[in-house]
Short mmCIF file of the N, C-alpha and C atoms (twelve columns), coordinates in Angstrom:
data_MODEL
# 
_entry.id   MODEL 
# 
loop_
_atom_site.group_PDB 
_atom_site.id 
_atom_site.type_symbol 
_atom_site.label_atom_id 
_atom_site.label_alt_id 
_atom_site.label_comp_id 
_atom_site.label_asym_id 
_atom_site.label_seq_id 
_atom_site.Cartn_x 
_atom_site.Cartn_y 
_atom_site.Cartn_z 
_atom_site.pdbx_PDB_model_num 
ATOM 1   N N  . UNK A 1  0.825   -1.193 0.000   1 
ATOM 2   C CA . UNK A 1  0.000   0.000  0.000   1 
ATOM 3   C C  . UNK A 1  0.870   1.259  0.000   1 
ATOM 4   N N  . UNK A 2  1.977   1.194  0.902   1 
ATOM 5   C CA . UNK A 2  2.641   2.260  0.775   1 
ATOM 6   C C  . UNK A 2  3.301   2.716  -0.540  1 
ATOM 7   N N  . UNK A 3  3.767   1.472  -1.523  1 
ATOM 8   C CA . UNK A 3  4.105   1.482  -2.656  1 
ATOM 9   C C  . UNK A 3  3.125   2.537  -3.884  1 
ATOM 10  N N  . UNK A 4  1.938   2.298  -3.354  1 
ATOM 11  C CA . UNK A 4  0.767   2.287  -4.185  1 
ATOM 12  C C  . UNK A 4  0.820   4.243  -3.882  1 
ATOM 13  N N  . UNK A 5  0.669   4.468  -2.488  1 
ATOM 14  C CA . UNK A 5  1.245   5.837  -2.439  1 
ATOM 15  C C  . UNK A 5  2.057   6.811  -2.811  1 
ATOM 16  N N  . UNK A 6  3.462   5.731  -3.110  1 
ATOM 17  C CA . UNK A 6  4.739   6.415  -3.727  1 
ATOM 18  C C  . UNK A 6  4.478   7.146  -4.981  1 
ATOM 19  N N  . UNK A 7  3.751   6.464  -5.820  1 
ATOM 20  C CA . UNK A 7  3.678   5.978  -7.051  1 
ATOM 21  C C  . UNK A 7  2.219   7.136  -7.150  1 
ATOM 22  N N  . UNK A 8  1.740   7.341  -6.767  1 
ATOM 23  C CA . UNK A 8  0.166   8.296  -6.692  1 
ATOM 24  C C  . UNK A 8  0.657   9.546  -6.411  1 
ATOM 25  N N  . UNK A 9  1.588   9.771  -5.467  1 
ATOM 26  C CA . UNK A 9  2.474   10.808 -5.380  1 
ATOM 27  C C  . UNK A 9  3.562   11.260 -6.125  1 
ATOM 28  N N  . UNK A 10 3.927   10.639 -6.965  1 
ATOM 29  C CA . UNK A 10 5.154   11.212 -7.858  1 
ATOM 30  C C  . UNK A 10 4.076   10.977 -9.481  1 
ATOM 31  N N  . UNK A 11 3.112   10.734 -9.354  1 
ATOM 32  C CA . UNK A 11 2.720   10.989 -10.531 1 
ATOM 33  C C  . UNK A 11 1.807   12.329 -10.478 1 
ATOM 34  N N  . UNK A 12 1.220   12.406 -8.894  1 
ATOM 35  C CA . UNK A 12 0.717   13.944 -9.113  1 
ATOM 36  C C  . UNK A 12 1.441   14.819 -9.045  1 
ATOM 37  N N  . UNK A 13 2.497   15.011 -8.538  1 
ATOM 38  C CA . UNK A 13 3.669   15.929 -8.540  1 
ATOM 39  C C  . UNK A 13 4.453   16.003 -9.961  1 
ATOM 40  N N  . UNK A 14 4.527   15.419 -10.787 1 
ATOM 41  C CA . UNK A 14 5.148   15.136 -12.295 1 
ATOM 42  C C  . UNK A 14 3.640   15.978 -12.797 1 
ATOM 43  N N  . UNK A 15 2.289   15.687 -13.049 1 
ATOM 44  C CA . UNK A 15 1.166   16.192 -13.371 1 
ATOM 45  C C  . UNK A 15 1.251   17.624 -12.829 1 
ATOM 46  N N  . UNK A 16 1.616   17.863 -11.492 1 
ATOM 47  C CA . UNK A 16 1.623   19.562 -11.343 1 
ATOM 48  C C  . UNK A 16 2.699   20.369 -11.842 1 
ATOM 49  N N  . UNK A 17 3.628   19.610 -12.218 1 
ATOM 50  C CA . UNK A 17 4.912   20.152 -12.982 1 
ATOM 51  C C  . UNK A 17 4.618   20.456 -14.152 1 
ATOM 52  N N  . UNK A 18 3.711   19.682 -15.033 1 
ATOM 53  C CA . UNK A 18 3.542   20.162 -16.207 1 
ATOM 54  C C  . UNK A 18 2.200   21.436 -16.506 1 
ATOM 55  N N  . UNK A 19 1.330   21.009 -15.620 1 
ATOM 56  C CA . UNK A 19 0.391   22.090 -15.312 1 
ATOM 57  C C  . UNK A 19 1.546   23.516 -14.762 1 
ATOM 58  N N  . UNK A 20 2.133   23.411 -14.348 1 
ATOM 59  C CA . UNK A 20 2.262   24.871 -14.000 1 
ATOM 60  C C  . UNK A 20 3.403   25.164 -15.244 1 
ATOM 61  N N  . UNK A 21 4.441   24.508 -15.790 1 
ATOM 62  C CA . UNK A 21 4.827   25.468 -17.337 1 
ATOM 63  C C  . UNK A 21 3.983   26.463 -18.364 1 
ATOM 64  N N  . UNK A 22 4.279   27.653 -18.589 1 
ATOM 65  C CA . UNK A 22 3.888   28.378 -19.078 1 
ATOM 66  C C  . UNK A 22 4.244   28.043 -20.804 1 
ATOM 67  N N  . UNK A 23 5.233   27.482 -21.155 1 
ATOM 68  C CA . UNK A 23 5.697   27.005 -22.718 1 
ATOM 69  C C  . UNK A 23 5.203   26.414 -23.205 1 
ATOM 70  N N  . UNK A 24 4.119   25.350 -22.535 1 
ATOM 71  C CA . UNK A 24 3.786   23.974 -23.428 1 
ATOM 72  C C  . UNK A 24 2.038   24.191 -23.260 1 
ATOM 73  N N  . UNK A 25 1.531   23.637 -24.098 1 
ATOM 74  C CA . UNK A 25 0.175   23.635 -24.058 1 
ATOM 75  C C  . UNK A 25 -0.213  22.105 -23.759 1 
ATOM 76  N N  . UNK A 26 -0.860  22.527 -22.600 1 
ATOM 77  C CA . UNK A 26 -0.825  20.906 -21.936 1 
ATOM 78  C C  . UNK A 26 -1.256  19.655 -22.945 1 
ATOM 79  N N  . UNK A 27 -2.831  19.745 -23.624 1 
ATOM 80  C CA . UNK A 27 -3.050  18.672 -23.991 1 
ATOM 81  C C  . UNK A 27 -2.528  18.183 -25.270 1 
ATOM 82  N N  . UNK A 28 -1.395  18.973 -25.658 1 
ATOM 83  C CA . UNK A 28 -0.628  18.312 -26.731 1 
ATOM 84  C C  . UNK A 28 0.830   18.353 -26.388 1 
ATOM 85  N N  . UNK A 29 1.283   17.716 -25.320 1 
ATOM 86  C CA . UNK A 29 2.186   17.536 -24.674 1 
ATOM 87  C C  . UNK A 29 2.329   15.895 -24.444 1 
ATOM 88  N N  . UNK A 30 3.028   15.560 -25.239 1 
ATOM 89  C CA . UNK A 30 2.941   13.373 -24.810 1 
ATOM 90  C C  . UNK A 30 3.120   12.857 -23.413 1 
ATOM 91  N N  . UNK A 31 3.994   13.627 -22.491 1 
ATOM 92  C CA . UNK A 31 3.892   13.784 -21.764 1 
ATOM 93  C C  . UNK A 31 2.733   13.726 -20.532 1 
ATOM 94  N N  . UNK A 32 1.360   14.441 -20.964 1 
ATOM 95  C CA . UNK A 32 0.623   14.907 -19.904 1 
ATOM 96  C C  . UNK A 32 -0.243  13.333 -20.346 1 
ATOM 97  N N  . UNK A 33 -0.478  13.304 -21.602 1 
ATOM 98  C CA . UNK A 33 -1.329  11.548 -21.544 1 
ATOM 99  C C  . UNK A 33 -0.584  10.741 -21.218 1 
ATOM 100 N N  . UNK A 34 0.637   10.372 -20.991 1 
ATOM 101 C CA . UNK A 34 1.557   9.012  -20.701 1 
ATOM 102 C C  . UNK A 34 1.099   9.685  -19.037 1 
ATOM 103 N N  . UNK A 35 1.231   10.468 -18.030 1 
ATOM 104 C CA . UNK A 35 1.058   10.489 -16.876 1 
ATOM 105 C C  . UNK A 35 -0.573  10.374 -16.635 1 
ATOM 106 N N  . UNK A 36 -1.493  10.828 -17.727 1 
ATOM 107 C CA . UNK A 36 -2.922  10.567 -17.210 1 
ATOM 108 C C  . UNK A 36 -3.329  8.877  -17.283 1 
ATOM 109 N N  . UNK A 37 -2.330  7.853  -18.658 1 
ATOM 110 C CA . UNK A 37 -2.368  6.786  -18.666 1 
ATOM 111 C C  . UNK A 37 -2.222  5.937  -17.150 1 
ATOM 112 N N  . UNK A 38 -0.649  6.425  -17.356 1 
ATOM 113 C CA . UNK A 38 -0.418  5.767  -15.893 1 
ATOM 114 C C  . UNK A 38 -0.852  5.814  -14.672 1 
ATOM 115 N N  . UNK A 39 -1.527  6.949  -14.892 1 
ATOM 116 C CA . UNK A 39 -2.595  7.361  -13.459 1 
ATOM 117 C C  . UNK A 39 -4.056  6.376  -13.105 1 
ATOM 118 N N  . UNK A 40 -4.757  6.388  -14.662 1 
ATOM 119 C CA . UNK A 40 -5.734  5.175  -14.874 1 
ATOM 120 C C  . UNK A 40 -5.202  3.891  -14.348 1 
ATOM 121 N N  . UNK A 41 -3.986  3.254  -15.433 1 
ATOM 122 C CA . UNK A 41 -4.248  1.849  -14.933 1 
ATOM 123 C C  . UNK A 41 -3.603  1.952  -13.647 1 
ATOM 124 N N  . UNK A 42 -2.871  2.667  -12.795 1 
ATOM 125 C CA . UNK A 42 -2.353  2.144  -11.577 1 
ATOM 126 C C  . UNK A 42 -3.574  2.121  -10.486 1 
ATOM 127 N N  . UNK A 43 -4.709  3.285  -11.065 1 
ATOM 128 C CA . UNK A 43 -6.046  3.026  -9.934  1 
ATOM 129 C C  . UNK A 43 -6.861  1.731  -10.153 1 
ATOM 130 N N  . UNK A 44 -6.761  1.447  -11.540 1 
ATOM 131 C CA . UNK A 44 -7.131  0.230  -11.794 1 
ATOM 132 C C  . UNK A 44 -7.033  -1.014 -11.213 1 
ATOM 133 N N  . UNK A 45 -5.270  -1.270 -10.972 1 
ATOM 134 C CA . UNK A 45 -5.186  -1.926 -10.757 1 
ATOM 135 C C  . UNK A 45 -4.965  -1.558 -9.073  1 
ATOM 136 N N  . UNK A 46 -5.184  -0.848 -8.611  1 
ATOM 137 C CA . UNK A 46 -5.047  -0.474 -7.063  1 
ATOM 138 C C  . UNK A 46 -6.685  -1.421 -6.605  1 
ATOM 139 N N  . UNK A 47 -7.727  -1.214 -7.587  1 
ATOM 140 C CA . UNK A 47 -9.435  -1.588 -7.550  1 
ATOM 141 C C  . UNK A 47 -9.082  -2.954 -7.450  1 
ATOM 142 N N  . UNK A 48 -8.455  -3.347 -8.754  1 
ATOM 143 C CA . UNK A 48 -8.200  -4.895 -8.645  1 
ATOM 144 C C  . UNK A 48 -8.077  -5.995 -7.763  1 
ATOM 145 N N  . UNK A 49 -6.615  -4.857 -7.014  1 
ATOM 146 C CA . UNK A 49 -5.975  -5.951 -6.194  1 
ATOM 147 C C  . UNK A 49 -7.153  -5.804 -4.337  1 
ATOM 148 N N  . UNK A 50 -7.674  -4.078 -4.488  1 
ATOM 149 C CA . UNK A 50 -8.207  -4.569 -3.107  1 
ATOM 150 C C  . UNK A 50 -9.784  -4.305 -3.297  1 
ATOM 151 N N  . UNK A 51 -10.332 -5.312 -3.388  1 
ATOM 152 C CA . UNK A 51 -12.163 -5.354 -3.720  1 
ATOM 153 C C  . UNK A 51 -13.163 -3.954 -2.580  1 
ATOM 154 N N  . UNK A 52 -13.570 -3.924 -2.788  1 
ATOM 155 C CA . UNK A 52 -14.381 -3.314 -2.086  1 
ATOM 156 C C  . UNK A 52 -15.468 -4.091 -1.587  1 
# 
């Protein structure tokens, strides 16, 4: 679980890094979808592994 934290935390912190550049226009940045990807399946699989 703590893993699962690490990983939720350095991807929102990488996500506020690119939100706050003034140079790039976010949604055409490859960047901002490879971190919204990885954001999906890691909740995904966060659902997976603990049922509700």
């Amino acid at each position: 679980m703590i893993a699962f934290t690490v990983l939720y935390l350095s991807l929102g912190y990488s996500l506020y890094g690119i939100f706050m550049e003034d140079t790039t226009l976010i949604y055409k940045d490859f960047r901002f979808w490879l971190i919204i990807a990885s954001l999906i399946l890691l909740i995904l699989l966060t659902l997976k592994s603990y049922p509700l």
